[in-house]
Structure formats: structure tokens, C-alpha cells
Short mmCIF file of C-alpha atoms in Angstrom, two decimals:
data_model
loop_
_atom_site.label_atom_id
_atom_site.label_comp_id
_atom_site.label_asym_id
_atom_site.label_seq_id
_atom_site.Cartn_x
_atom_site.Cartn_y
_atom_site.Cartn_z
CA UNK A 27 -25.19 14.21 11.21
CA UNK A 28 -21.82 12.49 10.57
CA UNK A 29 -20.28 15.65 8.83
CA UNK A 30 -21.55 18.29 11.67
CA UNK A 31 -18.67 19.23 13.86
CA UNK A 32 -18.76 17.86 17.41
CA UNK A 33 -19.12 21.15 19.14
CA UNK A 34 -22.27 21.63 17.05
CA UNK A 35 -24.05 18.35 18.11
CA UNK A 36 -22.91 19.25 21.75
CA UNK A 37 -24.70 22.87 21.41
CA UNK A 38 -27.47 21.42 19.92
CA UNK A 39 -27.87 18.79 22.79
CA UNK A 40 -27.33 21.85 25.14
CA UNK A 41 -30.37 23.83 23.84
CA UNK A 42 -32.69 20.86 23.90
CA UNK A 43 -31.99 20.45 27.07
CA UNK A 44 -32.46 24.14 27.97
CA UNK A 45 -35.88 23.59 26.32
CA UNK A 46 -36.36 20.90 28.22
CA UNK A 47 -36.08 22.18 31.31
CA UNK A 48 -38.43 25.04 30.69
CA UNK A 49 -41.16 23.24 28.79
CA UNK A 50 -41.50 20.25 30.71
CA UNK A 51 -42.96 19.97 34.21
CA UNK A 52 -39.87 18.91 36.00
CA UNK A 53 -40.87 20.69 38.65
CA UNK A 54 -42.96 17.92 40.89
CA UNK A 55 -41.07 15.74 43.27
CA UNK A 56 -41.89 12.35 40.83
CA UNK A 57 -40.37 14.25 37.62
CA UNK A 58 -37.31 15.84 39.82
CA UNK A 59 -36.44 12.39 41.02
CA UNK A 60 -36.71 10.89 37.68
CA UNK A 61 -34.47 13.45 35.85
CA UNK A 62 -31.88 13.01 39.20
CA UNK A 63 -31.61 9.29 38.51
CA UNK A 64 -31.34 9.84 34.13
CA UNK A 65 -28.56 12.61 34.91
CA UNK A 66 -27.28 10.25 37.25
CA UNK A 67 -26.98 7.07 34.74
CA UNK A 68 -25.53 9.32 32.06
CA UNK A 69 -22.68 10.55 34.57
CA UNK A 70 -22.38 6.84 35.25
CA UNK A 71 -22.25 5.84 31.31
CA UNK A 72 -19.64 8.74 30.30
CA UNK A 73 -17.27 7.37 33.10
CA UNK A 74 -17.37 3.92 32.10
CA UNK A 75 -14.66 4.23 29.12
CA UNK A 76 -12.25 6.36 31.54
CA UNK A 77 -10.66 4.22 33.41
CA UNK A 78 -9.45 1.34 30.63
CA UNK A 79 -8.58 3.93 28.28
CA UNK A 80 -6.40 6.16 30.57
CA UNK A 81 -4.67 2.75 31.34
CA UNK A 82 -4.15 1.65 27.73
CA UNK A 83 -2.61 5.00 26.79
CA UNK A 84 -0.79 5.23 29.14
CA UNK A 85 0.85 2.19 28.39
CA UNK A 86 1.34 3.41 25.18
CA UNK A 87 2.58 7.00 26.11
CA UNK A 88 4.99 5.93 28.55
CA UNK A 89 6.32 3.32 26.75
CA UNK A 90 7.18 5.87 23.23
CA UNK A 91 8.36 8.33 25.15
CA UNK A 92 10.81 6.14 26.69
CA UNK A 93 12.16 4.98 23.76
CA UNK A 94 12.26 8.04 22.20
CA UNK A 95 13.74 9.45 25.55
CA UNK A 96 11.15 12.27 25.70
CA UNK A 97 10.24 11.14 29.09
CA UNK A 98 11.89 13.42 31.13
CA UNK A 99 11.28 16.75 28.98
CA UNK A 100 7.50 15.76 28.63
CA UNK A 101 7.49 15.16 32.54
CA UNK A 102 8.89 18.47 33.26
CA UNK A 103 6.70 20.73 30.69
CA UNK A 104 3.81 19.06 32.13
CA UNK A 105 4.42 19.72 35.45
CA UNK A 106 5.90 23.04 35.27
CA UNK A 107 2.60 23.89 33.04
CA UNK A 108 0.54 22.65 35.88
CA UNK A 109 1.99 24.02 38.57
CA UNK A 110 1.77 27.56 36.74
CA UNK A 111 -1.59 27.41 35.49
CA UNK A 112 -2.88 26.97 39.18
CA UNK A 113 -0.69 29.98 40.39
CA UNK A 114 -1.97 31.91 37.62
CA UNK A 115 -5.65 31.19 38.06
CA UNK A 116 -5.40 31.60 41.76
CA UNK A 117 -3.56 35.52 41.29
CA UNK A 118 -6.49 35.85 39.16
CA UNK A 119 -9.31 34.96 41.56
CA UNK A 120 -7.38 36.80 44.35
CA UNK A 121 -7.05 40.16 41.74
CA UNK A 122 -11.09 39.98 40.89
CA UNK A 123 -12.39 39.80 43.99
CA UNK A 124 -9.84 42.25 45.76
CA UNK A 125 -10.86 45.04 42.70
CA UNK A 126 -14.13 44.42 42.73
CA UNK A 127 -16.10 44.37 45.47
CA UNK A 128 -18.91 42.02 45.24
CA UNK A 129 -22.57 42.69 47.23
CA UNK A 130 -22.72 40.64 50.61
CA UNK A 131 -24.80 37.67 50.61
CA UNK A 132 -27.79 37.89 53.35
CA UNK A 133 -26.41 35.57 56.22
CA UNK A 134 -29.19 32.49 56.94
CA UNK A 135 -29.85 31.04 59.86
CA UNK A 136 -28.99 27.63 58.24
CA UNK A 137 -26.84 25.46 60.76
CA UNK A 138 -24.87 22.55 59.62
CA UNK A 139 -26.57 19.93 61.76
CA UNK A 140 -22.33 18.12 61.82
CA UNK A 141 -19.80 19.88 60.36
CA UNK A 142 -18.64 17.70 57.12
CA UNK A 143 -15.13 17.00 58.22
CA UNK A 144 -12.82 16.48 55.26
CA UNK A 145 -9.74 14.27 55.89
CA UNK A 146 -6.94 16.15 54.26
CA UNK A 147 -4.18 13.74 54.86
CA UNK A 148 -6.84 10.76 53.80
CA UNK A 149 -6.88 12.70 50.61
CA UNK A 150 -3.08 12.44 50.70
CA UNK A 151 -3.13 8.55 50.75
CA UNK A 152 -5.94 8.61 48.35
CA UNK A 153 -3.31 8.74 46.11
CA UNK A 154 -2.24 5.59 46.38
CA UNK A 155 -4.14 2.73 47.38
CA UNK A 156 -3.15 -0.49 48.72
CA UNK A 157 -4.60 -1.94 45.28
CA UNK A 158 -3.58 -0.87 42.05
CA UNK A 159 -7.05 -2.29 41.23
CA UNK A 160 -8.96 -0.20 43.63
CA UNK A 161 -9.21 2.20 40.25
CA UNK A 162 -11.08 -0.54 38.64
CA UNK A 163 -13.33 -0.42 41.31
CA UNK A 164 -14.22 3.33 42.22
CA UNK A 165 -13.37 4.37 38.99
CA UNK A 166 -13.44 8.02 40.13
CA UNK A 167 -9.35 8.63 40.97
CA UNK A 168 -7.29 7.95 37.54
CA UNK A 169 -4.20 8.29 39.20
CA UNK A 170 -4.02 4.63 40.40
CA UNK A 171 -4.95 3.37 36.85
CA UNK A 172 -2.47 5.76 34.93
CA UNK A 173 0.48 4.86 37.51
CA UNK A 174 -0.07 1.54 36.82
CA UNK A 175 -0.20 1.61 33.20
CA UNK A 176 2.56 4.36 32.80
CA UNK A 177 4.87 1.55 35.11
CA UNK A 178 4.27 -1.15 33.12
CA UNK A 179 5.07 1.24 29.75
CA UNK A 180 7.92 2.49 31.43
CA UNK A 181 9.36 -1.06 32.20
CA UNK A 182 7.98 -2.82 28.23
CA UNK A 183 10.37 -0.28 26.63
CA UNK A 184 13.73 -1.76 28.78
CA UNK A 185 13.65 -4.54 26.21
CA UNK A 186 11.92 -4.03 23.54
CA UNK A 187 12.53 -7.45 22.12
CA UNK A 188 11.35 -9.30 25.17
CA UNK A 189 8.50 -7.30 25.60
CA UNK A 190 7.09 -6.60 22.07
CA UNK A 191 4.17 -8.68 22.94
CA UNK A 192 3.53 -6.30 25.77
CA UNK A 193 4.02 -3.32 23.52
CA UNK A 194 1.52 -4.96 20.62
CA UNK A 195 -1.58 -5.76 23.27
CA UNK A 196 -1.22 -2.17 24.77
CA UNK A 197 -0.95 -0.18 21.40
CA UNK A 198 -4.02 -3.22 20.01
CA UNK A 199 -5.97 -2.00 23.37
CA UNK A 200 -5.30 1.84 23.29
CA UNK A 201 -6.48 1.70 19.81
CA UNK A 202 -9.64 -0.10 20.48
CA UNK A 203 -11.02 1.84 23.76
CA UNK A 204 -10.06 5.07 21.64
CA UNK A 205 -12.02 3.75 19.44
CA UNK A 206 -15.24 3.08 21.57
CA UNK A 207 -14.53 6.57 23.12
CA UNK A 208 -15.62 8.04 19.65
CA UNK A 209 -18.66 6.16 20.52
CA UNK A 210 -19.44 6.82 23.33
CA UNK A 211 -18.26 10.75 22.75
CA UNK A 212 -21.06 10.85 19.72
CA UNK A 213 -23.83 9.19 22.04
CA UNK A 214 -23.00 11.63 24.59
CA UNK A 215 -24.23 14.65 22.75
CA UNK A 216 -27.40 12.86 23.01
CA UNK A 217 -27.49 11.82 26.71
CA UNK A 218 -26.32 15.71 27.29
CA UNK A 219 -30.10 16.67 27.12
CA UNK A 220 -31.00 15.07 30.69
CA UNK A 221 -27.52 16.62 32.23
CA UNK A 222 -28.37 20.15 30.66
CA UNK A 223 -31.99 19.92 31.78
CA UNK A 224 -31.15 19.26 34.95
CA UNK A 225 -28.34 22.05 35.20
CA UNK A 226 -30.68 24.08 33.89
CA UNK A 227 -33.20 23.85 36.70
CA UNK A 228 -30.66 24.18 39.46
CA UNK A 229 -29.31 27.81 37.52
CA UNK A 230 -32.98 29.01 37.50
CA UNK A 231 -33.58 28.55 41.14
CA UNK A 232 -30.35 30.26 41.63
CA UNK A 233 -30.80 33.16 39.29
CA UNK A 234 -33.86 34.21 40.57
CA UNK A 235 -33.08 34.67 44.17
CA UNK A 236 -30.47 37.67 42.65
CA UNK A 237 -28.28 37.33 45.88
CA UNK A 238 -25.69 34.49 43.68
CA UNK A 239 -25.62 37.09 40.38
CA UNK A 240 -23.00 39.08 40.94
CA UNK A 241 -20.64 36.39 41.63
CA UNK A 242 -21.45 33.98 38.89
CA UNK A 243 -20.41 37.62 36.27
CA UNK A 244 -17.51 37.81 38.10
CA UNK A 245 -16.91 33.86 37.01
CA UNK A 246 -18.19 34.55 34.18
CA UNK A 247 -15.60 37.79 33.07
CA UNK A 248 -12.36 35.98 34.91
CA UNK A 249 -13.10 32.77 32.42
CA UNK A 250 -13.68 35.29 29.18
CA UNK A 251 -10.33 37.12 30.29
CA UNK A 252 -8.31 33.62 30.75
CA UNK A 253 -9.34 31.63 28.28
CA UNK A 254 -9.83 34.64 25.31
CA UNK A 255 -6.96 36.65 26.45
CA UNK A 256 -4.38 35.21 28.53
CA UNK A 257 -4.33 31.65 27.38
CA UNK A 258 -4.13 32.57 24.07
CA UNK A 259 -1.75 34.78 24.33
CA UNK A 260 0.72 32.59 26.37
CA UNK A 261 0.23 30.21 23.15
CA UNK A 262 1.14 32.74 20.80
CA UNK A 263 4.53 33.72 22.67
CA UNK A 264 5.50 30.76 24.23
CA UNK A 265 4.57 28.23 21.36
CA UNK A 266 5.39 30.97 19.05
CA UNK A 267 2.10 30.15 17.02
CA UNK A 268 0.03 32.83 14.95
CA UNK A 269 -3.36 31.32 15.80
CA UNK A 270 -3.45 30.68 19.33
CA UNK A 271 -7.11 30.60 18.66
CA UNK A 272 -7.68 27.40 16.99
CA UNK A 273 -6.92 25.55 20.60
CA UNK A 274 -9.87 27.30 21.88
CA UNK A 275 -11.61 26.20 18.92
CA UNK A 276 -10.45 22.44 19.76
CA UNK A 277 -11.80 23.29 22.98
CA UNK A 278 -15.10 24.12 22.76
CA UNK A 279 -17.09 20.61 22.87
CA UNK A 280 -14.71 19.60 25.57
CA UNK A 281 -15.86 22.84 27.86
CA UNK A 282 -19.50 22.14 26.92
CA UNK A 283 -19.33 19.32 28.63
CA UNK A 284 -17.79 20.07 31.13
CA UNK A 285 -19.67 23.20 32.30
CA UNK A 286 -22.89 21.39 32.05
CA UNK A 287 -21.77 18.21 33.90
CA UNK A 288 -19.10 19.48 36.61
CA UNK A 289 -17.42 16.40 36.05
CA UNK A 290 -13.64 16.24 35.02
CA UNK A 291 -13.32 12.60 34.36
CA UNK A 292 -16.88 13.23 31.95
CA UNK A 293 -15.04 15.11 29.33
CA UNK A 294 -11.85 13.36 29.31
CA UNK A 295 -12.66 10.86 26.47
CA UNK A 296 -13.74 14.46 24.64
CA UNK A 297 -10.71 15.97 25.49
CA UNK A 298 -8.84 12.72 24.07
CA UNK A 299 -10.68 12.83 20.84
CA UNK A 300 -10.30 16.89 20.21
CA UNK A 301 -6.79 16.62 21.47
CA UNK A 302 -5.38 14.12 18.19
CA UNK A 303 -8.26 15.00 15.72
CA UNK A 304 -8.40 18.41 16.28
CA UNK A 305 -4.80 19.62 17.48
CA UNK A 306 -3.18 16.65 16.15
CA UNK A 307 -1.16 16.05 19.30
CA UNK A 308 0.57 12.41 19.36
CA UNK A 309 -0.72 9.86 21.12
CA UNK A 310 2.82 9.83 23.41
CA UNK A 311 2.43 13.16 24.06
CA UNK A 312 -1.77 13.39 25.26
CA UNK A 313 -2.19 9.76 26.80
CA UNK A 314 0.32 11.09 28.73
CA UNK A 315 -0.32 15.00 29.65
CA UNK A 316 -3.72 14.63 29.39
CA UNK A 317 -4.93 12.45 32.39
CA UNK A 318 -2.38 14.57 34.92
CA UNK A 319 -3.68 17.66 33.94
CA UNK A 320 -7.21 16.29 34.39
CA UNK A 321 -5.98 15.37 37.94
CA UNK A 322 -3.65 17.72 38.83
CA UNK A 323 -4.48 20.89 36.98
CA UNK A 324 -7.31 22.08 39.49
CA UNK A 325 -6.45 25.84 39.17
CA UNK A 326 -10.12 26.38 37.88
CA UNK A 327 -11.25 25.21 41.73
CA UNK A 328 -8.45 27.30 43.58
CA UNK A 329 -9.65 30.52 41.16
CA UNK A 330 -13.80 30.19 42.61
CA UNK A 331 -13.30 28.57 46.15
CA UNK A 332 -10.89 31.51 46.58
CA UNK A 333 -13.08 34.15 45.57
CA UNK A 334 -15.58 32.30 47.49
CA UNK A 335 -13.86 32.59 50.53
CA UNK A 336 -13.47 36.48 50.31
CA UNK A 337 -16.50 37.08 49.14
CA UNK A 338 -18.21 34.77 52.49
CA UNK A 339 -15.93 36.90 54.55
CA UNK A 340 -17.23 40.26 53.36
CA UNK A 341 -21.19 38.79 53.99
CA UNK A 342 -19.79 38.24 57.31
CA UNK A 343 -17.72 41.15 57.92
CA UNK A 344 -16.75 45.28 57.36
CA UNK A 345 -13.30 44.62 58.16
CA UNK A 346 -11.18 44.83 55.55
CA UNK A 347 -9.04 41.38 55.55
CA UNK A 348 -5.48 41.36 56.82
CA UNK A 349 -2.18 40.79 54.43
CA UNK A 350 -1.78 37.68 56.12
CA UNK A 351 -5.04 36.21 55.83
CA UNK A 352 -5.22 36.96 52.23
CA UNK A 353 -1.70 34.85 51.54
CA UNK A 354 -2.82 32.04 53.51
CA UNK A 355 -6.14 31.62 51.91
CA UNK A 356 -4.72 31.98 48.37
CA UNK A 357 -1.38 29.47 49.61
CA UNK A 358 -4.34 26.57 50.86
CA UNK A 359 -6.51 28.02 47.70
CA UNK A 360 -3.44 27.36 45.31
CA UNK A 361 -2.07 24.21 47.65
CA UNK A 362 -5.23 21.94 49.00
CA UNK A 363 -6.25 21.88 44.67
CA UNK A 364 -3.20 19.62 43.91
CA UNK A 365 -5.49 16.92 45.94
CA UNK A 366 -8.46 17.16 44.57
CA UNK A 367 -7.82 14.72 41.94
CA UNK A 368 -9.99 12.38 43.51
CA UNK A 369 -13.21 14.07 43.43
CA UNK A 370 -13.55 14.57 39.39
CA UNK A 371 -16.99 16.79 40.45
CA UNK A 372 -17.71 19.11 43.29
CA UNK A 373 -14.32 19.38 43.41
CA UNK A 374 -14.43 23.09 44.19
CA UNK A 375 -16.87 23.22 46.99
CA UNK A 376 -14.78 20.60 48.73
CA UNK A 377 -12.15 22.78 48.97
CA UNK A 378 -14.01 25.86 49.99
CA UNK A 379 -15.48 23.37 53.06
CA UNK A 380 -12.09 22.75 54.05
CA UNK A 381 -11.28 26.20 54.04
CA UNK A 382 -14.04 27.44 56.22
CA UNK A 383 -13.27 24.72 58.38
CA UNK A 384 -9.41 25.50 58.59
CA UNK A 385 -9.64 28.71 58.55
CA UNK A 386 -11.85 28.22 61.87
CA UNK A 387 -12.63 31.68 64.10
CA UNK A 388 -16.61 31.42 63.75
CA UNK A 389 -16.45 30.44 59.98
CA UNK A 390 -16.44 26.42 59.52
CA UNK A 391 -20.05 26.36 58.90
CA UNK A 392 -19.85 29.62 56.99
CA UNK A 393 -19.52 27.27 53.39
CA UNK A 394 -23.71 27.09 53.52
CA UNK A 395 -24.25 30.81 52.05
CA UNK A 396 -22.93 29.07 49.01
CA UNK A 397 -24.79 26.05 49.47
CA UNK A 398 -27.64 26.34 46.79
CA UNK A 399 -25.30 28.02 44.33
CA UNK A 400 -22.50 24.90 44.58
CA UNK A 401 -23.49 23.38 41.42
CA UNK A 402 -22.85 26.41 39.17
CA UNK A 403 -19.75 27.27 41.31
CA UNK A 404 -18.19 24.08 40.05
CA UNK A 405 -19.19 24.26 36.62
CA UNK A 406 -17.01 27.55 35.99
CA UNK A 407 -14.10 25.90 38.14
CA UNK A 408 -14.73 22.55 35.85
CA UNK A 409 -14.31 25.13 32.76
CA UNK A 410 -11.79 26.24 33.71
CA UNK A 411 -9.69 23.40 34.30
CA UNK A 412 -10.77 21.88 30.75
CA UNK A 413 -9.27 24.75 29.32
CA UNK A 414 -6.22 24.23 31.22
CA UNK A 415 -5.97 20.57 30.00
CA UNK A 416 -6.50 21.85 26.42
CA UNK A 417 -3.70 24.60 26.51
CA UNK A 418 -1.82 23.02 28.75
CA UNK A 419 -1.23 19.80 26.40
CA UNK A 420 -0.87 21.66 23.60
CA UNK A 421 2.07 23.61 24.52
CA UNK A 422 3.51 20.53 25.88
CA UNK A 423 3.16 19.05 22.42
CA UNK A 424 4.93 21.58 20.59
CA UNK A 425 7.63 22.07 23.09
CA UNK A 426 8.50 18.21 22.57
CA UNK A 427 7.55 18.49 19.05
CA UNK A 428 5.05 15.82 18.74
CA UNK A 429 2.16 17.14 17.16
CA UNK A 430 1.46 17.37 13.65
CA UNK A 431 -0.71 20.56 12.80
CA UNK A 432 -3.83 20.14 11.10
CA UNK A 433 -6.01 22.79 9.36
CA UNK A 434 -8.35 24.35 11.38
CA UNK A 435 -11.59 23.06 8.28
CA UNK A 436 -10.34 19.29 8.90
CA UNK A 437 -11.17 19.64 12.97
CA UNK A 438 -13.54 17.42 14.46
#
């Protein structure tokens, strides 16, 4: 078991839990509430590493590329990647679902008994706390825990003589929760059977109703098309590489995950581990990239809630949508996902309620046709933004040259 790649124990754990879910009788209320409260617990357990190890790293990351004054060009690569992965993804959804013209979903008579009312500018000063450690305590948002490890980095390397002690504990501690990441990364292809059996259930009812089909292809061909054609290709002309194809390689335990669990924060210790075994990106470079593109890099959700949106406006309507409605659902689409990095799952149905609800004129309930299909909507959004992560780093990596290419046999 120690010698089988990661991505293999991750599949295997995938197809037992397929199994699972169609052998076992999960079907009665005691069983359903069982497996709810296991898939639960595992969530729980995968997130418990997050938090301390974004903050070690961070530490660590910061503080390097200080000293090695890479701050600024890392800073800017990330950000610039960020910012045009979401643009791209959301042109995408916008291009699918204006060229192909999905089936309307039979309207139900299903009427939110109180509209969910999503505080926008709350999720503005979500962002920063009163309490740096409020992140200790929801353990959901990473921002507060990487800002606070990334200032104390950034301030360690202004003296590195005075602080050395600083530097030592943070490098000691970064080492050590990596460490019990591998851990807990190796237990979680395990734990994945009671995530995957539950997923599994939720698909099943959806896929045999027929009405969610068409739109779960049309996730299903835009994620084929980004992450086996356009990402690569962006790899192989901006990073100059010949084998774009080994970072979706590196990628596939990491999207596994993800998928199954709808959870961002889930697969980040995955995306750690795949990120310097696998790609061999520095530890400067991904404890720093890494955790903002897990926060910030929400393309994935601007790519389904906007297709989402269309395709609840053609259940509800002939009309063919006006110029100016299509730019200001794809500017929120592309805009509102910047915030979203406090909700690592369900992310994407989030934003289509606040859509629906901004958007107004008879449609702020209009979110429930997607209701029963919300789970499998965010797992291609949650995809796709591991992906981005995974790209996304890696050209940040070789455009500040620290990564140190391994052979594609010697990956994890």
C-alpha cells in the first residue's frame, strides 16, 4: 500500500464507496442519518489540519520570499493568475450555455417559506474579523489565519538576527503539521468511502428524475475542455513547458477529493502534498499561492452559478435575454466569487441565491429548480477551482523560478 500512488488509493476509496452506496440499504431514514453524521465527522476530521498548517507556511512563505525579495513578483503572478482564471471560466460558462441551449426545467410549485437573505457586505467584513483568532475558532475562512501568519513572516525577515528564533519555530512547525498532513492525507483515502457513498446517493436521486442531465454534460464537457485543453495549453505557452500534462497528473487525487466532498478547504492539505512531491514547487512559493487561490480562485463557482442562472431563466421564459442582462449576470457571476472564500463548500449555490435574489423581477425564489441538484452543482464548481489552484501555482512557480522539476515516475 505504501508504494501505490495517491490518486490510486483515492480511486480505490471512490469505488468502494460507489459500491457502497448501491449495495447497502442506505436508503431508510436510521441508515441516511447515520451516513449524514459519518460524512459529517470526516468533513470535520479533514479540516482539522487546515487551519495550523496554512498558518505555519505561511510564516514560512512570507518570510523566504522576503528575504529573497520575491514578494512582490509572487504577489502579482498570483493575483493576476487569479483574477484571469475567474474571467476565463466565467466567458466559458457564459459561451456554453449561450451555444447550447439546454431543455427547460419543469417549474414546481415549491415556495421558499423566507427568502434566505445573504448579507453581501457581511461577506465583505468576513474578511476580517475583529480577532485574528476567530480562524482558530470557525476554522472555515483561512484568510484570517494566513494574514496573520504571512504578517508575522513578513515582519521575522526585517531582522533576521533578532528574529531567528521566530524564523526556527515557524520553519520547526511548518515542517511538523506538513508532516501530519501526510497523515492525515493517507487516512483520508480511507474515510473517502462514507463521503463517496453519500455523494453517491444524492447523484442517483438526481439522475433519475432526467430533468438535471443535460446540465450536469454540459459541466461535465466545459471541465474536459478547461482542464484537458485550455489549461494545459496555457502551461505549455506561457511556462514554455513540453508536458503541460504532468500538472494534471499532480492533480488528479487533489480533484478526487474535491468533486466528491465539495469542500475547498478538504483538499487543501492534498493539494499541499501533490504541489512539493509531485510538481516540486518550493515551499515559499505554495504555502504562499496555494491558500489564496483556494480562497480567492472561485472561477469554478462563477462558471456553474452562471450557467445556472441562464439556464433558470429559459425554464422561466421564451424571451431571449437582453445584452444587458447577460453582462450583468456574468459581471456579479465573475465579481460576487472573489467573496466566497468563506464558505469552502456550497460555495456555488450561494452565489446563484444571491443572484436570483439581486437580480429580483419575480426570480428571488427562482434558485429552488436547482435545489435537489445543489450538491452535484458544487462538486463540478469545487473541480474546477482545484484545478485552478493546481495550474495556477504551478505557473507561479516557474515564473519565480522556485520549483525544482521532478520526473513524472517519482510523483506521489
Amino acid at each position: 500500500m505504501h508504494f501505490m500512488k495517491v490518486w490510486i488509493k483515492y480511486l480505490i476509496g471512490i469505488v468502494l464507496g460507489v459500491i457502497a452506496a448501491l449495495i447497502l440499504p442506505v436508503d431508510s431514514v436510521a441508515a441516511s442519518a447515520v451516513l449524514t453524521f459519518l460524512t459529517e465527522l470526516v468533513v470535520r476530521f479533514g479540516r482539522y489540519l487546515v487551519v495550523p498548517l496554512v498558518f505555519a507556511t505561511s510564516m514560512v512563505a512570507v518570510n523566504k520570499l522576503r528575504s529573497s525579495k520575491l514578494i512582490l513578483k509572487t504577489t502579482l503572478w498570483t493575483f493576476l493568475i487569479i483574477i484571469v482564471s475567474s474571467l476565463l471560466l466565467t466567458i466559458v460558462g457564459i459561451a456554453s450555455i449561450l451555444i447550447v441551449k439546454l431543455p427547460r426545467i419543469p417549474i414546481t410549485i415549491d415556495i421558499a417559506d423566507e427568502i434566505t437573505h445573504i448579507d453581501v457586505k457581511g461577506m465583505v467584513f468576513s474578511l476580517f474579523p475583529y480577532s485574528a483568532f476567530d480562524a482558530l475558532h470557525e476554522g472555515s475562512f483561512l484568510l484570517v489565519s494566513f494574514l496573520f501568519g504571512a504578517l508575522i513572516g513578513w515582519e521575522s525577515a526585517s531582522d533576521q538576527i533578532v528574529f531567528k528564533p521566530v524564523a526556527s519555530l515557524a520553519d520547526s512547525l511548518s515542517k511538523l503539521f506538513y508532516n501530519i498532513a501526510v497523515f492525515f492525507t493517507e487516512i483520508m483515502a480511507v474515510l473517502v468511502i462514507a463521503i463517496v457513498c453519500a455523494w453517491t446517493i444524492t447523484f442517483r436521486s438526481v439522475i433519475m428524475t432526467g430533468i438535471y442531465t443535460p446540465m450536469i454534460l454540459m459541466f461535465l464537457v466545459d471541465f474536459i475542455i478547461i482542464v484537458g485543453v485550455i489549461y494545459p495549453l496555457i502551461i505549455r505557452y506561457v511556462c514554455h513547458d513540453p508536458h503541460p500534462y504532468r500538472v494534471l497528473f499532480a492533480s488528479l487525487a487533489p480533484m478526487m477529493l474535491s468533486f466528491v466532498s465539495g469542500d475547498t478547504n478538504l483538499s487543501l492539505p492534498l493539494i499541499f502534498r501533490h504541489g512539493k512531491e509531485s510538481l516540486g514547487i518550493r515551499r515559499r512559493c505554495n504555502g504562499f499561492s496555494y491558500p489564496l487561490f483556494s480562497m480567492f480562485a472561485r472561477g469554478g463557482s462563477a462558471l456553474v452559478t452562471t450557467i445556472c442562472f441562464f439556464l433558470i431563466w429559459r425554464s422561466y421564459s421564451s424571451l431571449s435575454i437582453p445584452f444587458n442582462d447577460i453582462m450583468w449576470i456574468s459581471l456579479m457571476s465573475f465579481g460576487l466569487s472573489f467573496l466566497l472564500g468563506g464558505f469552502p463548500a456550497g460555495g456555488a449555490f450561494i452565489l446563484l441565491t444571491i443572484l436570483c435574489e439581486k437580480y429580483g423581477k419575480g426570480f428571488e425564489t427562482s434558485f429552488l429548480l436547482l435545489k435537489p441538484a445543489a450538491v452535484i452543482i458544487c462538486s463540478f464548481a469545487t473541480i474546477l477551482d482545484t484545478a485552478t489552484a493546481m495550474f495556477g501555482s504551478y505557473i507561479v512557480a516557474v515564473k519565480t523560478k522556485t520549483v525544482e522539476h521532478h520526473k513524472i515516475q517519482h510523483f506521489i
